[in-house]
PDB file of C-alpha atoms in Angstrom:
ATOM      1  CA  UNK A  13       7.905  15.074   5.838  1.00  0.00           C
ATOM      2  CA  UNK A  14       8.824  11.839   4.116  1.00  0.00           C
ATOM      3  CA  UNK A  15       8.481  11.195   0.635  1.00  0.00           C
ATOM      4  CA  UNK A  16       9.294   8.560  -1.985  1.00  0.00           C
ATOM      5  CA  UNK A  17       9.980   9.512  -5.198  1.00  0.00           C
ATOM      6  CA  UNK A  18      10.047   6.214  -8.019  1.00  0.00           C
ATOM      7  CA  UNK A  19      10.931   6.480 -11.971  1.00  0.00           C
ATOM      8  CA  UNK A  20       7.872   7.556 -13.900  1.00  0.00           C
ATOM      9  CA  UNK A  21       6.888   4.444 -16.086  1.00  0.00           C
ATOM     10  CA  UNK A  22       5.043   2.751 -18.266  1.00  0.00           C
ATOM     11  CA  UNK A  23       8.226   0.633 -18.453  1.00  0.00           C
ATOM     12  CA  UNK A  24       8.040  -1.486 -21.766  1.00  0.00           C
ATOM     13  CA  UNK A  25      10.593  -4.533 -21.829  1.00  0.00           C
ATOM     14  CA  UNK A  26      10.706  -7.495 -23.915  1.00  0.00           C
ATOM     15  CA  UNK A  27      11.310 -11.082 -22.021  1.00  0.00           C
ATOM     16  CA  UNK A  28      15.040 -11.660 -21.180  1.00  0.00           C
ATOM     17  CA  UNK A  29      15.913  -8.007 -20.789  1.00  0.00           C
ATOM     18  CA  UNK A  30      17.584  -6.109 -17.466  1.00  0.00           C
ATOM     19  CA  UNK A  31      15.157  -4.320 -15.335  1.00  0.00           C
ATOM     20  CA  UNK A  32      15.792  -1.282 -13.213  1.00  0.00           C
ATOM     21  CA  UNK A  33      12.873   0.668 -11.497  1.00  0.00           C
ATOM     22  CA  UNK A  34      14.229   3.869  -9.121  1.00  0.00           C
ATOM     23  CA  UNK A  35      13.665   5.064  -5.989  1.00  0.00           C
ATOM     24  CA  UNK A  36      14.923   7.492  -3.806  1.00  0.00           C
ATOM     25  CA  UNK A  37      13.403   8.461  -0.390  1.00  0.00           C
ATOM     26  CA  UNK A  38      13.376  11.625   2.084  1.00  0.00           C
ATOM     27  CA  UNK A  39      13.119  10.677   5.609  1.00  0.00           C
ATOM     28  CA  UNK A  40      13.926  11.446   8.856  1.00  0.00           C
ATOM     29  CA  UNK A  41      15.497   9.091  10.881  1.00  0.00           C
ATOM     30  CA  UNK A  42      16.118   5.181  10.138  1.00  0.00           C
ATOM     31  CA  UNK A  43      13.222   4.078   7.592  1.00  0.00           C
ATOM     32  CA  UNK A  44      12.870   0.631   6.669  1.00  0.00           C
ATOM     33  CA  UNK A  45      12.142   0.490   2.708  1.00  0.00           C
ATOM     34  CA  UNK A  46      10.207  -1.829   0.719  1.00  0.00           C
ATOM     35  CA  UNK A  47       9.050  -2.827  -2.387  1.00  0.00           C
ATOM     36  CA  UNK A  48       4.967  -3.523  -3.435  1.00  0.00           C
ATOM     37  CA  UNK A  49       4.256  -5.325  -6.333  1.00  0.00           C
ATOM     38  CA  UNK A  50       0.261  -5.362  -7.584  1.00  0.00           C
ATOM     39  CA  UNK A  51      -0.736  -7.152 -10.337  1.00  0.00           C
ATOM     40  CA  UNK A  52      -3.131  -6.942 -12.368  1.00  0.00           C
ATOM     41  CA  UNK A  53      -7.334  -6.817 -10.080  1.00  0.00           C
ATOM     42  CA  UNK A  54      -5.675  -7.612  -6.719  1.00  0.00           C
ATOM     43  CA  UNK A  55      -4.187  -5.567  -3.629  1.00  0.00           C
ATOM     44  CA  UNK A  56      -0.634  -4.883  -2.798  1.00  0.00           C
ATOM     45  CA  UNK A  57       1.765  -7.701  -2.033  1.00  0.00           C
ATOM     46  CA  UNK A  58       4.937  -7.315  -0.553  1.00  0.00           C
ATOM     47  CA  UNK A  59       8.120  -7.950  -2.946  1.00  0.00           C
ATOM     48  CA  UNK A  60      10.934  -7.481  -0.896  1.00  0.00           C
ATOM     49  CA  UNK A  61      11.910  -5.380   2.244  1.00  0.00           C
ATOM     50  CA  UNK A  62      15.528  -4.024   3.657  1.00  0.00           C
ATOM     51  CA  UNK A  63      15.626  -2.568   7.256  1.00  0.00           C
ATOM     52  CA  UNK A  64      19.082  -1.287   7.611  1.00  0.00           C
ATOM     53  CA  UNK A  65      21.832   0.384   5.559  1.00  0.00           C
ATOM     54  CA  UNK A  66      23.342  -1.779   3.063  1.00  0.00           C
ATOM     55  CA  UNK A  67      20.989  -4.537   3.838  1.00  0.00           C
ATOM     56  CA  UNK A  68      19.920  -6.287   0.372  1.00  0.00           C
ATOM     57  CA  UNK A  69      16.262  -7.148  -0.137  1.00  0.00           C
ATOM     58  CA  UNK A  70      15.642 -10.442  -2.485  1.00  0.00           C
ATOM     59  CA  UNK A  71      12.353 -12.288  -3.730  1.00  0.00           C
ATOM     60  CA  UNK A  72      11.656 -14.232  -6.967  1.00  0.00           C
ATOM     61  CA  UNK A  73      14.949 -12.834  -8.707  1.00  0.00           C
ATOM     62  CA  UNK A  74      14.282  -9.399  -7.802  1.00  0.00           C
ATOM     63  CA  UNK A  75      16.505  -7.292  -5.731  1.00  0.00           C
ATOM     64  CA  UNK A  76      17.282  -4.130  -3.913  1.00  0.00           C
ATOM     65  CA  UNK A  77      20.195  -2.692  -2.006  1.00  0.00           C
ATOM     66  CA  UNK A  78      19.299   0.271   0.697  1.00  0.00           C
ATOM     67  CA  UNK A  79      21.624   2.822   0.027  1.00  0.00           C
ATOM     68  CA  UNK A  80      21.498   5.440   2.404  1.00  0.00           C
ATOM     69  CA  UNK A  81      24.872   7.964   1.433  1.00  0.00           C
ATOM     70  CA  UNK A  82      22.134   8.113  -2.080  1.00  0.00           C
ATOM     71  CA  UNK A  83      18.981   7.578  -0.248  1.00  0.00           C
ATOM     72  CA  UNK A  84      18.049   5.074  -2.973  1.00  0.00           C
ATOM     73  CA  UNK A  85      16.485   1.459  -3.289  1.00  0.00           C
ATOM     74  CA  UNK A  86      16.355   0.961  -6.837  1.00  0.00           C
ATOM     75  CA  UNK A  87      14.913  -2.646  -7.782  1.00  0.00           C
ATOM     76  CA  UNK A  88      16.401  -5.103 -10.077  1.00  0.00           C
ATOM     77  CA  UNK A  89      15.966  -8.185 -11.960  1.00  0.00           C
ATOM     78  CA  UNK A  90      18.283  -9.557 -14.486  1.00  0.00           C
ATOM     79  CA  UNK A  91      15.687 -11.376 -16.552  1.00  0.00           C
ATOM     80  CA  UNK A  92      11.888 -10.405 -16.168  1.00  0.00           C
ATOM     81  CA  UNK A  93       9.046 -12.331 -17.647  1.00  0.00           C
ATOM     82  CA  UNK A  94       5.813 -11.660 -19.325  1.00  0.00           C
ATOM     83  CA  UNK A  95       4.618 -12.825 -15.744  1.00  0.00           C
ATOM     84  CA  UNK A  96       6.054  -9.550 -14.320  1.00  0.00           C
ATOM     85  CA  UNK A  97       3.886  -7.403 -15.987  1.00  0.00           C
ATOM     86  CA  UNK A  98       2.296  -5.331 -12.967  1.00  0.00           C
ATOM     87  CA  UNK A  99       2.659  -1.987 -11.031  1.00  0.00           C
ATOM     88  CA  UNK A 100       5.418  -1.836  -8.940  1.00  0.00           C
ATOM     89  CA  UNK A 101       5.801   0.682  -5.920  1.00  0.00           C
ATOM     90  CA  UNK A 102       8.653   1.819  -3.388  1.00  0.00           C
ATOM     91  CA  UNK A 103       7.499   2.535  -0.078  1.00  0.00           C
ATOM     92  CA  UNK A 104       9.290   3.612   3.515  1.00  0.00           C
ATOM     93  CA  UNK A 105       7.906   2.668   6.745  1.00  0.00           C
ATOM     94  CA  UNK A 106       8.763   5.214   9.529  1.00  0.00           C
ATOM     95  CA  UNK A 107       7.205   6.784  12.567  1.00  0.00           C
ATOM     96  CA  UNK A 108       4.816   9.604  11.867  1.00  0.00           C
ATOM     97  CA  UNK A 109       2.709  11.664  13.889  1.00  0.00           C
ATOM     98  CA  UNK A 110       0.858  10.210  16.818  1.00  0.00           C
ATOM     99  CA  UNK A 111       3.297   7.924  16.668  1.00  0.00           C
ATOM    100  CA  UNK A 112       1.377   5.962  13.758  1.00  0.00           C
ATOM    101  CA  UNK A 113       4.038   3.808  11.988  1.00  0.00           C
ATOM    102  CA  UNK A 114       2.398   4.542   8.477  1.00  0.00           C
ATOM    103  CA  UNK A 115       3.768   3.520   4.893  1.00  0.00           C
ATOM    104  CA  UNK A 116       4.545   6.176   2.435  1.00  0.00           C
ATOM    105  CA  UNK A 117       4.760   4.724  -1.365  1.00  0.00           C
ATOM    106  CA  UNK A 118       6.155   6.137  -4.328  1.00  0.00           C
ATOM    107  CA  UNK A 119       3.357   6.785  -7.115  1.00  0.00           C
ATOM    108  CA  UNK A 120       3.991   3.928  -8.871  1.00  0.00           C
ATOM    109  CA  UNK A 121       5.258   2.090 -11.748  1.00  0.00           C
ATOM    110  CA  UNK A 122       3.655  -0.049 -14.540  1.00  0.00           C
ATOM    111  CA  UNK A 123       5.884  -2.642 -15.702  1.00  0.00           C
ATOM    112  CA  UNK A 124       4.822  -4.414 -19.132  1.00  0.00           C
ATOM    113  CA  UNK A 125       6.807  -7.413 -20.415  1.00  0.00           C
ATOM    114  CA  UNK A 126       6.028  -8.410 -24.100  1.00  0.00           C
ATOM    115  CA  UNK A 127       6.826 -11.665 -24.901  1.00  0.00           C
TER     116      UNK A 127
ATOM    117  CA  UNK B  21      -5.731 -18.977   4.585  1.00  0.00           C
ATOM    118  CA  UNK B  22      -4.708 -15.756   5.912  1.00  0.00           C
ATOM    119  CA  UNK B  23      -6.100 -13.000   3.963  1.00  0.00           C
ATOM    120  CA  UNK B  24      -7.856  -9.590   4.097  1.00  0.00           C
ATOM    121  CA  UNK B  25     -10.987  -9.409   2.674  1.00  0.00           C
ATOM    122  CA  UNK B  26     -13.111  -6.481   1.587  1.00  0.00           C
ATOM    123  CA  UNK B  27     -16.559  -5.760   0.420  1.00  0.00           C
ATOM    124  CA  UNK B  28     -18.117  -4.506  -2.056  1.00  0.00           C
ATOM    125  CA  UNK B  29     -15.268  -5.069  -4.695  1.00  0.00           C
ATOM    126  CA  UNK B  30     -17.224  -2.756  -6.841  1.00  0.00           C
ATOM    127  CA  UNK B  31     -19.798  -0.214  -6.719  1.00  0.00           C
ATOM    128  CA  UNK B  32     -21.719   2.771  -8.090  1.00  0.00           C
ATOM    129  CA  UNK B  33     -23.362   5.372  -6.321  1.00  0.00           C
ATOM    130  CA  UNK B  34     -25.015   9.132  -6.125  1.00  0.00           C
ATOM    131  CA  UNK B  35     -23.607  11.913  -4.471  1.00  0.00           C
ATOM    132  CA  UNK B  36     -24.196  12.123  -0.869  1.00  0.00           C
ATOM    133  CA  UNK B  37     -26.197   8.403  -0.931  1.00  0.00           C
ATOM    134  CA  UNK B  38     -24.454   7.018   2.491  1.00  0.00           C
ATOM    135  CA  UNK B  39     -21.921   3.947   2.315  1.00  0.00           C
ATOM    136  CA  UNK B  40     -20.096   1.817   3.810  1.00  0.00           C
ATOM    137  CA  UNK B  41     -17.282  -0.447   2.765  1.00  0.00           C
ATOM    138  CA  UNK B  42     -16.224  -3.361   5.062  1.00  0.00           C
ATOM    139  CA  UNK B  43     -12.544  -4.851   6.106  1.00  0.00           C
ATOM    140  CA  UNK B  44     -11.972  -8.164   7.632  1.00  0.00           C
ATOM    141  CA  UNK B  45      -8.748  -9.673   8.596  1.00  0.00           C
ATOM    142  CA  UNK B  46      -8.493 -13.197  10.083  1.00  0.00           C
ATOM    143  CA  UNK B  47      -4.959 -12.991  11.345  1.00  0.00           C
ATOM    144  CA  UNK B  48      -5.554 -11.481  14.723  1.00  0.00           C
ATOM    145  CA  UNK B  49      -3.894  -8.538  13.686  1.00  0.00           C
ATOM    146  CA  UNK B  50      -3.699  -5.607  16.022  1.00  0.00           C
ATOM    147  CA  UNK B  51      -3.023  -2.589  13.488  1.00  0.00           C
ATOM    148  CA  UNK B  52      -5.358  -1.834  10.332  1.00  0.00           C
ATOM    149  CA  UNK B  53      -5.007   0.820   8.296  1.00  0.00           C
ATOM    150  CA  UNK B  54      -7.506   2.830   4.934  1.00  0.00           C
ATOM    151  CA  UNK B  55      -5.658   3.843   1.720  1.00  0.00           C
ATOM    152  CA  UNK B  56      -7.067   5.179  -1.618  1.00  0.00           C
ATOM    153  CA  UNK B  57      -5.267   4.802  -4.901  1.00  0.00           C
ATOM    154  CA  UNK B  58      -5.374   7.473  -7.462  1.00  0.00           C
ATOM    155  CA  UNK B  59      -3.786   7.527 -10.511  1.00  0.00           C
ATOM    156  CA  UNK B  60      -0.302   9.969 -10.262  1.00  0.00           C
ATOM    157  CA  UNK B  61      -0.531   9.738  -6.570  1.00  0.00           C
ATOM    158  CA  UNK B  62      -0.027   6.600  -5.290  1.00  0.00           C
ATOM    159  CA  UNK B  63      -1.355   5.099  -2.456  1.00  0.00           C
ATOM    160  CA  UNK B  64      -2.784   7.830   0.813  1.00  0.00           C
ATOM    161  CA  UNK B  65      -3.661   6.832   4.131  1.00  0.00           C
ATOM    162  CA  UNK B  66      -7.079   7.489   5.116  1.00  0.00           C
ATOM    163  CA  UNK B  67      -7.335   6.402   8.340  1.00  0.00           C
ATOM    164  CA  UNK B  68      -5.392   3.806  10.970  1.00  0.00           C
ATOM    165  CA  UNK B  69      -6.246   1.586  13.972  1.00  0.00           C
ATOM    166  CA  UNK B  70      -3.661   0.794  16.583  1.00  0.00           C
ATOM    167  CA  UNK B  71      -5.844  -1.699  18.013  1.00  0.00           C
ATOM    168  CA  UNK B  72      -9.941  -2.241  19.177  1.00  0.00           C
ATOM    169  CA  UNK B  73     -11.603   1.778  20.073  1.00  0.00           C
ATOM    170  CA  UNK B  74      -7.992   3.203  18.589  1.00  0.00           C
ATOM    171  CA  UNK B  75      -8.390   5.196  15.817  1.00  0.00           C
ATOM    172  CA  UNK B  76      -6.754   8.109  14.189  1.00  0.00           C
ATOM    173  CA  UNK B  77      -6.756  10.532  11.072  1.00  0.00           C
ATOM    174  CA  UNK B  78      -3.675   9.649   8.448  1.00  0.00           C
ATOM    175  CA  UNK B  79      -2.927  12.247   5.673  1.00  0.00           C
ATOM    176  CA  UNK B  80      -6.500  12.347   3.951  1.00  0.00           C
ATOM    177  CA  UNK B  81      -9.654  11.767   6.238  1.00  0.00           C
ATOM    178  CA  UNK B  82     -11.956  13.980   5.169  1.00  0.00           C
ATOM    179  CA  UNK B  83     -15.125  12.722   4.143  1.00  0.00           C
ATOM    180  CA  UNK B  84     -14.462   9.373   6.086  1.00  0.00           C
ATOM    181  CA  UNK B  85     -15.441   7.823   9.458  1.00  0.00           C
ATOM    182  CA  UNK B  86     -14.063   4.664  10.210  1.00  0.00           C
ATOM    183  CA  UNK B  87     -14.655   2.768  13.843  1.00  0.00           C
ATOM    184  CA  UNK B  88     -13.300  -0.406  15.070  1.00  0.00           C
ATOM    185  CA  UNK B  89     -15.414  -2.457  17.340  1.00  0.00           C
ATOM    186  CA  UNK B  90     -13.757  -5.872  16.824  1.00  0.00           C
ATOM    187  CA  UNK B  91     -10.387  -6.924  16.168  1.00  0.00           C
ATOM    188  CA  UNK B  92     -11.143  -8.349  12.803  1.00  0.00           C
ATOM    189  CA  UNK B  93     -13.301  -5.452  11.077  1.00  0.00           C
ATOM    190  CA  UNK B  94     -12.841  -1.897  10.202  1.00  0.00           C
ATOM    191  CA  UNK B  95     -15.223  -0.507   8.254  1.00  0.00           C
ATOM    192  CA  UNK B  96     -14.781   2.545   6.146  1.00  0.00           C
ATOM    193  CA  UNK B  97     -17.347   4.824   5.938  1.00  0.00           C
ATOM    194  CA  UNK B  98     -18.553   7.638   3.788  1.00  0.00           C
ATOM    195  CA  UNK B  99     -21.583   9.599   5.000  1.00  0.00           C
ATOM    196  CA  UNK B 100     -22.102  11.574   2.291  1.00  0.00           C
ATOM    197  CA  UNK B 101     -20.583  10.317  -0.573  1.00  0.00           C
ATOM    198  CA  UNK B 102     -18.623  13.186  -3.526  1.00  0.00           C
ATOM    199  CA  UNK B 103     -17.388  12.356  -7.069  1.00  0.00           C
ATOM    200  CA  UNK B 104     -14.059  13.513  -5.878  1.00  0.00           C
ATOM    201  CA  UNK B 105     -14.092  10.189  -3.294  1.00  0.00           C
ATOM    202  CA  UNK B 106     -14.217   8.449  -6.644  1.00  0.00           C
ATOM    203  CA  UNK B 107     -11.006   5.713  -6.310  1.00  0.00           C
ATOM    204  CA  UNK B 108      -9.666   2.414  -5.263  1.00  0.00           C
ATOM    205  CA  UNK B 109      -9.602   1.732  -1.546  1.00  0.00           C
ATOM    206  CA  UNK B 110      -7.493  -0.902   0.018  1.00  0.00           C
ATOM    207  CA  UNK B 111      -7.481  -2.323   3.691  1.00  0.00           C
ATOM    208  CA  UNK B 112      -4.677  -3.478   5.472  1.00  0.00           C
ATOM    209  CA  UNK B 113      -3.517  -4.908   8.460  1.00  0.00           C
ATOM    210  CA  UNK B 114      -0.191  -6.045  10.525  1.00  0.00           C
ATOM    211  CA  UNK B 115       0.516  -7.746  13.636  1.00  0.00           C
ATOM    212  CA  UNK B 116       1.428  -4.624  15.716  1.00  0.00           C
ATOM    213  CA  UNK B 117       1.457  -0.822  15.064  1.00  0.00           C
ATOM    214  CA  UNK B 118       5.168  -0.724  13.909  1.00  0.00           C
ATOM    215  CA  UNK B 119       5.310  -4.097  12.133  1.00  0.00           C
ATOM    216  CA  UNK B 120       6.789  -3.154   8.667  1.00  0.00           C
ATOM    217  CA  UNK B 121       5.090  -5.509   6.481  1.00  0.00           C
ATOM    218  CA  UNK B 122       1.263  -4.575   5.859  1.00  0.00           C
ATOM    219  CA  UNK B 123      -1.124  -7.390   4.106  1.00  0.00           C
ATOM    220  CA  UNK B 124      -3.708  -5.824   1.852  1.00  0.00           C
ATOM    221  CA  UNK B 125      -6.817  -6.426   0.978  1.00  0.00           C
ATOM    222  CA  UNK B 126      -8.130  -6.595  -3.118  1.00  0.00           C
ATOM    223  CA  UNK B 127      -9.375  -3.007  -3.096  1.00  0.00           C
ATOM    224  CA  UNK B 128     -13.019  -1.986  -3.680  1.00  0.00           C
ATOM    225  CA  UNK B 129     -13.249   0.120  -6.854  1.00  0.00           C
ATOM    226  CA  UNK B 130     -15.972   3.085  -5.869  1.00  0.00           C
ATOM    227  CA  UNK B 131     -17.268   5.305  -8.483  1.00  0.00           C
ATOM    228  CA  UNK B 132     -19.573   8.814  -7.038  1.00  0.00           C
ATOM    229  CA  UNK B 133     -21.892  10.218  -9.577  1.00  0.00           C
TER     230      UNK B 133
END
């Protein structure tokens, strides 16, 4: 079946610094991959998405690349903010059974960004 | 706006005391869709809706009924509430069955005793 398997956090950065959160997916077929960002009391939003191979996914200075030879979509952003602070998830989007187009996400990862 | 809503955002209950939490979307969305958080495992679907009467099990369904009379609701039901049904649930919808992006809801945090 699919699965989505995302660096273990907490992730602990201080404002300025690189950020890398990875992900690397099992799938059959052509998933689409995304990226979920919640923050802190409220639902899921959607960060950024890639559909095809080598397609890059961008949103408020973040970024992924869909790698398929390494199955991976790790997310980036050169300089996070204390504003950033929030759990971060990877997710695929494929066809399942019944022909139920479900997500799959990754467990998670809490992001905190000390000023 | 276009939004999800869901209600109660909170509550506490006894085993097996029957509940029901509701989902409403005002985007005219076709495809909703149950998930519970737990911590270490992510996000599970509980249940889906392709569209009004169209309903089907995802990977974790037992314990929950869902039905979808309208286009707008979908109401997630637990007859008999258990402590292990203890989580965060979030609602959310998309255009069509296959449309990647999925808006969610603010979750409703239940707690079983």
């Amino acid at each position: 079946g699919n699965s989505v398997t995302q660096m273990e956090g907490p992730v602990t950065l201080s404002e300025e610094a690189f950020l890398t959160i990875n992900c690397t997916y099992t799938a059959t077929g052509y998933p689409s991959l995304f990226w979920y960002v919640q923050y802190p009391g409220e639902g899921l939003q959607l960060l950024l998405k890639a559909t095809k191979a080598d397609d890059k996914g961008s949103n408020k200075g973040f970024e992924a690349t869909y790698r398929k030879e390494t199955t991976s979509f790790h997310l980036e952003k050169g300089s996070v903010q204390v504003s950033d602070s929030a759990v971060y998830f990877c997710a695929l989007s494929s066809i399942g059974g019944g022909s139920n187009y479900k997500l799959t996400f990754g467990k998670g990862t809490l992001l905190t960004v000390n000023p | 706006e276009a939004q999800v809503t869901q209600n109660p955002r909170y509550l506490i209950t006894v085993t097996g005391k029957k509940l029901t939490v509701t989902c409403s979307q005002n985007m005219n969305h076709e495809y909703m869709s149950w998930y519970r958080q737990d911590p270490g495992l992510g996000l599970r679907q509980i249940y889906y809706s392709m569209n009004v009467e169209v309903t089907d099990k995802g990977d974790v369904p037992e314990g929950y009924k869902v039905s979808r009379k309208e286009k707008r609701n979908f109401p997630l039901i637990l007859e008999s509430p258990s402590p292990n049904q203890t989580s965060l649930y979030f609602c959310a919808s998309s255009l069509y069955q296959g449309m990647e992006t999925q808006y969610f809801g603010p979750g409703t945090r239940l707690l079983v005793l």
